Amino acid sequence: MKPSEMITVFEDRTCYVNLTPEQTKELQSFERIWGSQNFIVRSDHRVLLKKYVGFVASKNLQIQILPKIFRDGESREIEAEKEHSIQLLFRLLTYSNYLKVKEIPTPKMVSKYQNDILEIFIAIFIKEFLNQFKVNVHRQYEPIEENTQFIKGKIIFQKSLLRNRDLNYLHYVIYEEFTEDTLLNQIFKTTIERLLRITKIAENKKRLKTGLLYLQHVQTIKLNQTIFDKIRFNRLNHQYLPLFNLSKLFYYNEQAGMSNGDEYTFTFLVPLNELFEYTVYKALKGLEEYSVLYHKPQKYLDKKNKAFMLKPDITIFKDGKVETIIDVKYKNPIHGIDVNVSQADIYQMLSYSLAYNCKNIILVYPMFRINNGYINPLGKYEIETENGIVKITIIHVNICRDNLDGILNDLMEYLKI
């Protein structure tokens, strides 16, 4: 694959991109990933991609979709926004534990790799590989079967009789050999070779070639799901688990309609709202004396007919009672100078209150940079019901901080605990 320039768009923002006819055709082939309601490619080269962030790198097209944090419209600070958005994406991936390698790119690193998240992923992968293999090349005992004059290990008599009927000097044997040509190393080598074909950064190429030198006695294989499923980790090889997870990330095209392991396509797409939800959940998970549940418990609003399933984002319990329900949405609640919460969102919160007998509901949004002058709460509603007053509080949290404690601090004042 000939590397092409990475095109950047922002999730849920109409962006102008100058695509060739081949790139347009390839981009349109990914509509099945997003769904037609989240995917618009217009004839005037304007593109709107919703729901997912990440990248797609195919034969003629490399496009990355970043979370927007500056404003809804076109930004005049596009390079600065790319840098901050990439840092935010990796921060969310790390906080949510989606990315097992705990490395958040610095501004210098983001700039060094040309604001390209695929190149940053490659850099993180090969750096982790070289760090591990400089200290300890992975080796283990592997079963070897061969037909030989020398007896070692155990003779497999049935195969020996079938293969060596008139060759009494040969024996079909099985034995174990301490080797670096392990299945795990074969996965790493195959991944490195594929990454070498797609990277555009000289330093990544250099490091990937060094990685191949480390694995020069290891064979490459055809990757598939069965190969990955065969790998088991124990105390002797657990240090390679983060590297293995990154290899899986590069292999799997997990979105519907994409063929696994397509050698011409790298896909990493994550639903942004779910990533933000889980980050907020992780920030709250350490609350002492409280039980914090994610997407649980699920209930039917109409229990008798089992209709209208409810699945709150985050539920906080104490002594078996629901104290607070938190709904998380990655969108800008401030339009112009006004905070606007949709009626549908308020009705959804009232449904939660009714089904879970909860009087404290919090709607959580990310703090867009243009909104950092707005203090919490952004809004408070008190709605009278037959069961009492339901309090709905609207807040935004600063997700550009360097740790999860900041998000927890933003929330603490409004939790009924």
C-alpha positions in Angstrom: 0.0 0.0 0.0 1.3 3.4 -0.9 1.0 5.7 2.0 -1.3 8.7 1.4 -1.8 11.9 3.3 -4.0 11.7 6.4 -7.2 13.7 6.0 -8.7 15.1 9.2 -12.4 15.7 10.0 -14.1 16.3 13.3 -17.0 14.1 14.6 -20.4 15.7 14.1 -19.1 18.7 12.2 -19.4 19.4 8.5 -15.9 19.6 7.1 -14.6 20.5 3.6 -12.2 17.8 2.3 -10.6 17.8 -1.2 -10.9 14.1 -2.3 -10.0 12.5 -5.5 -12.7 10.4 -7.2 -10.9 7.2 -6.0 -10.9 8.5 -2.4 -14.5 9.6 -2.6 -15.5 6.1 -3.8 -13.5 4.5 -1.1 -15.0 6.8 1.6 -18.5 6.1 0.4 -17.8 2.3 0.8 -17.6 2.9 4.5 -21.1 4.2 4.8 -22.2 0.8 6.2 -19.9 1.3 9.2 -21.5 4.6 10.3 -25.0 4.0 9.0 -26.7 6.4 6.6 -28.0 8.7 9.4 -24.5 9.3 10.6 -22.7 9.6 7.2 -23.0 12.3 4.6 -20.6 12.9 1.7 -21.8 15.7 -0.6 -20.8 16.5 -4.2 -19.3 19.8 -3.1 -16.7 17.9 -1.0 -18.3 18.5 2.3 -18.3 15.5 4.7 -20.3 14.9 7.9 -19.3 11.8 10.0 -21.1 11.3 13.3 -20.8 8.8 16.2 -17.3 7.4 15.7 -13.8 8.7 16.3 -10.6 7.0 15.1 -9.2 6.4 11.7 -9.7 4.4 8.5 -6.6 3.7 6.4 -7.4 1.9 3.2 -5.7 1.5 -0.2 -6.3 5.0 -1.5 -7.6 6.8 1.6 -6.4 7.7 5.1 -9.0 9.6 7.1 -9.1 10.3 10.8 -12.1 11.5 12.8 -11.3 13.5 15.9 -13.5 14.6 18.8 -14.4 18.3 18.5 -13.7 20.4 21.5 -13.3 24.0 20.2 -16.7 24.9 18.6 -19.4 23.5 16.4 -18.4 25.5 13.3 -15.3 25.5 11.2 -12.3 26.4 13.4 -9.7 29.0 12.5 -7.2 27.2 14.8 -7.3 24.0 12.9 -3.8 22.8 13.6 -4.1 23.7 17.3 -7.5 21.9 17.4 -6.0 18.8 15.8 -3.3 18.7 18.5 -5.7 19.2 21.4 -8.3 16.7 20.0 -5.7 14.0 19.5 -4.5 14.4 23.1 -8.1 14.3 24.3 -8.8 11.1 22.3 -5.8 9.3 23.8 -6.7 10.7 27.2 -10.2 9.2 26.9 -8.9 5.9 25.6 -6.5 5.7 28.5 -8.9 6.8 31.2 -11.6 4.4 30.0 -9.0 1.6 29.9 -9.8 1.0 26.2 -6.1 1.5 25.4 -4.1 -0.8 27.6 -0.8 1.0 27.0 -0.7 3.9 29.4 0.8 6.5 27.2 -0.9 9.8 26.5 0.9 11.6 23.6 2.5 14.9 24.6 2.0 18.0 22.4 5.5 17.5 21.1 4.8 13.9 20.2 1.5 14.8 18.4 3.4 17.5 16.4 6.3 15.1 15.6 3.9 12.6 14.1 2.1 15.2 12.0 -1.2 15.2 14.0 -1.8 11.7 12.6 -3.3 9.2 15.1 -2.5 6.2 13.0 1.2 7.2 13.1 1.0 7.8 16.8 -0.5 4.3 17.3 2.3 2.8 15.2 4.9 4.8 17.3 3.4 3.5 20.6 3.3 -0.1 19.3 6.9 -0.2 18.0 8.2 1.6 21.1 6.5 -0.9 23.4 7.9 -3.8 21.2 11.5 -2.5 21.2 11.4 -1.8 25.0 10.2 -5.3 25.7 12.5 -7.1 23.3 15.6 -5.2 24.3 15.2 -6.6 27.8 13.9 -10.1 27.0 13.2 -11.6 23.6 10.1 -13.8 23.9 11.0 -17.5 23.7 9.3 -20.6 24.8 9.2 -24.4 24.3 7.3 -25.2 21.1 6.4 -28.7 19.9 8.3 -29.7 16.7 7.4 -32.7 14.5 9.9 -33.9 11.9 11.1 -37.0 10.0 14.7 -37.5 11.0 17.5 -40.1 11.3 18.1 -39.1 14.9 15.7 -40.1 17.7 14.9 -37.2 20.0 11.8 -36.7 22.0 9.2 -39.3 21.3 8.6 -41.5 18.2 5.1 -41.2 16.7 4.9 -44.8 15.6 1.8 -44.6 13.5 3.1 -41.7 11.4 6.5 -43.3 11.3 5.1 -46.5 9.8 3.0 -44.7 7.3 5.8 -42.4 6.1 8.8 -44.6 6.4 7.6 -48.0 5.3 10.8 -48.8 3.4 13.1 -46.3 5.1 14.1 -48.0 8.3 16.7 -45.4 9.1 14.1 -42.6 9.4 11.8 -41.9 12.4 8.9 -39.5 12.8 9.4 -37.8 16.1 8.0 -35.0 18.2 10.1 -33.0 20.6 10.1 -29.6 22.2 12.5 -26.9 21.2 13.2 -23.6 23.1 12.7 -21.1 20.3 11.8 -17.5 19.5 9.7 -18.7 16.5 6.6 -18.7 18.7 3.0 -17.9 17.7 3.1 -14.7 19.7 6.3 -13.5 17.9 4.8 -14.5 14.5 1.8 -12.2 15.3 4.2 -9.4 16.2 6.3 -9.9 13.0 3.3 -10.0 10.7 1.9 -6.9 12.3 5.3 -5.0 12.0 5.5 -5.9 8.3 2.0 -4.6 7.6 2.7 -1.4 9.5 5.9 -0.9 7.6 3.9 -0.8 4.4 1.6 2.0 5.6 3.7 4.3 7.7 5.0 7.6 6.3 7.2 8.7 9.2 10.9 8.1 8.8 11.4 7.3 12.5 8.6 4.8 12.6 10.1 3.1 9.5 13.5 2.9 11.1 12.1 1.4 14.3 9.9 -1.0 12.5 12.9 -2.3 10.5 14.8 -2.7 13.8 11.9 -4.7 15.1 12.1 -7.0 12.0 15.8 -7.5 12.8 14.9 -8.7 16.3 12.6 -11.2 14.7 14.7 -12.3 11.7 14.4 -16.0 12.7 10.6 -15.8 13.1 8.3 -16.6 10.3 5.3 -14.5 9.2 1.8 -16.0 9.2 -1.7 -15.4 7.8 -3.5 -13.7 10.7 -7.1 -14.7 11.6 -9.3 -14.8 14.7 -8.3 -18.4 15.5 -4.6 -17.4 15.7 -5.4 -14.6 18.2 -7.6 -17.0 20.2 -4.8 -19.5 20.6 -2.7 -17.1 22.7 -2.8 -17.7 26.4 -1.0 -15.5 29.0 0.6 -16.5 32.2 3.3 -15.2 34.6 6.0 -15.9 32.0 4.6 -13.9 29.2 2.1 -11.4 30.8 4.4 -8.5 30.0 3.6 -8.9 26.3 -0.2 -8.5 26.9 -0.3 -4.7 26.0 1.7 -5.4 22.9 -0.6 -8.2 22.0 -3.7 -6.0 22.5 -2.2 -3.4 20.2 -1.6 -6.1 17.5 -5.2 -7.1 17.8 -6.2 -3.4 17.5 -4.3 -3.2 14.2 -5.7 -6.5 12.9 -9.4 -6.3 13.8 -11.7 -4.2 11.7 -14.5 -4.5 14.3 -17.2 -2.5 12.6 -20.0 -4.3 10.7 -19.3 -4.8 7.1 -15.5 -4.8 7.3 -13.6 -8.0 6.6 -11.2 -9.0 9.5 -7.6 -8.7 8.6 -7.9 -7.0 5.3 -4.3 -6.4 4.4 -5.2 -3.1 2.7 -7.3 -1.7 5.5 -6.6 -0.5 9.0 -9.6 0.5 11.0 -9.9 1.9 14.5 -13.3 3.4 15.3 -14.8 3.9 18.7 -18.2 5.4 19.5 -17.4 8.7 21.0 -20.4 9.0 23.3 -19.7 5.5 24.8 -16.0 6.5 25.3 -17.0 9.6 27.2 -19.7 7.7 29.2 -17.2 5.1 30.3 -14.6 7.7 31.2 -17.1 9.4 33.5 -18.0 6.0 34.9 -14.4 5.3 35.7 -14.0 8.6 37.5 -17.0 7.7 39.8 -16.1 4.0 40.2 -13.9 4.6 43.2 -16.6 6.2 45.4 -16.4 4.7 48.8 -19.6 3.2 50.4 -21.4 3.4 47.1 -22.1 1.0 44.3 -21.6 2.6 40.9 -23.1 0.6 38.0 -22.6 1.2 34.2 -25.7 0.6 32.0 -27.3 -1.3 34.9 -29.8 -2.2 36.1 -32.0 -2.4 33.0 -35.8 -2.1 33.4 -38.9 -1.9 31.3 -40.9 1.2 31.6 -43.9 -0.9 30.8 -43.2 -4.0 33.0 -46.4 -5.8 32.1 -45.8 -5.8 28.4 -42.0 -5.7 28.6 -41.8 -2.6 26.5 -39.6 0.5 26.4 -36.3 -0.8 27.9 -34.4 1.7 30.0 -30.6 1.5 30.4 -29.2 4.4 32.4 -25.6 5.3 31.7 -24.5 5.4 35.3 -26.5 4.5 38.4 -25.3 5.2 42.0 -26.7 3.0 44.7 -26.4 3.1 48.5 -28.0 0.4 50.8 -29.9 -1.0 47.8 -31.5 2.4 46.9 -30.9 4.4 43.8 -29.4 7.8 45.0 -28.5 9.4 41.6 -28.8 8.6 37.9 -26.3 10.2 35.5 -26.8 10.5 31.8 -23.7 11.4 29.7 -23.9 13.0 26.3 -20.9 14.1 24.1 -22.4 17.2 22.5 -22.4 20.9 23.1 -25.4 22.0 25.3 -24.7 25.7 24.7 -25.9 27.4 21.5 -25.0 31.0 21.2 -25.2 32.2 24.8 -28.0 29.9 25.9 -28.0 26.5 27.4 -30.5 24.4 25.4 -31.4 20.9 26.6 -33.8 19.0 24.3 -37.2 18.1 25.5 -36.5 14.5 24.5 -33.6 14.4 26.9 -35.7 15.8 29.8 -38.5 13.3 29.0 -35.8 10.5 29.1 -34.6 11.7 32.5 -38.2 11.7 33.9 -38.6 8.1 32.6 -35.5 7.1 34.6 -36.9 8.9 37.7 -40.2 7.1 37.4 -38.8 3.6 36.7 -36.0 3.8 39.4 -37.8 6.0 42.0 -34.9 8.4 41.8 -35.2 12.1 42.5 -31.7 13.2 41.6 -30.8 13.2 37.9 -27.6 14.7 36.4 -27.0 15.4 32.7 -23.3 15.5 32.0 -21.7 17.1 28.9 -18.1 17.8 28.0 -16.7 21.3 28.5 -16.1 22.7 25.0 -13.2 25.3 25.0 -15.5 28.0 23.8 -17.7 27.4 26.9 -15.0 27.4 29.6 -16.4 30.7 31.0 -19.7 29.0 31.9 -19.8 27.8 35.5 -21.7 24.8 36.8 -24.5 24.2 37.1 -25.4 25.1 33.5 -29.1 24.6 34.4 -31.3 23.2 37.1 -34.9 22.0 36.8 -37.3 21.0 39.5 -40.2 19.0 38.2 -43.2 18.2 40.4 -44.5 14.6 40.1 -46.9 12.5 42.1 -44.0 11.0 43.9 -42.3 14.3 44.8 -40.0 16.8 43.2 -37.4 15.5 40.6 -34.3 17.5 40.4 -32.5 17.5 37.1 -29.1 19.2 37.0 -27.1 20.1 33.9 -23.3 20.3 34.2 -20.3 20.1 32.0 -16.9 18.5 33.0 -13.4 19.5 31.9 -12.1 16.4 30.1 -8.8 18.1 29.1 -7.4 17.7 32.6 -4.4 15.3 33.2 -6.3 12.9 35.5 -9.7 11.6 36.3 -9.9 13.3 39.7 -10.8 16.6 38.0 -13.9 15.0 36.5 -14.9 13.5 39.8 -14.5 16.9 41.5 -16.7 18.5 38.9 -19.4 15.9 39.7 -19.1 15.6 43.5 -21.1 18.8 44.4 -24.1 17.5 42.5 -24.2 13.9 43.6 -26.8 13.1 46.2 -24.3 11.4 48.5 
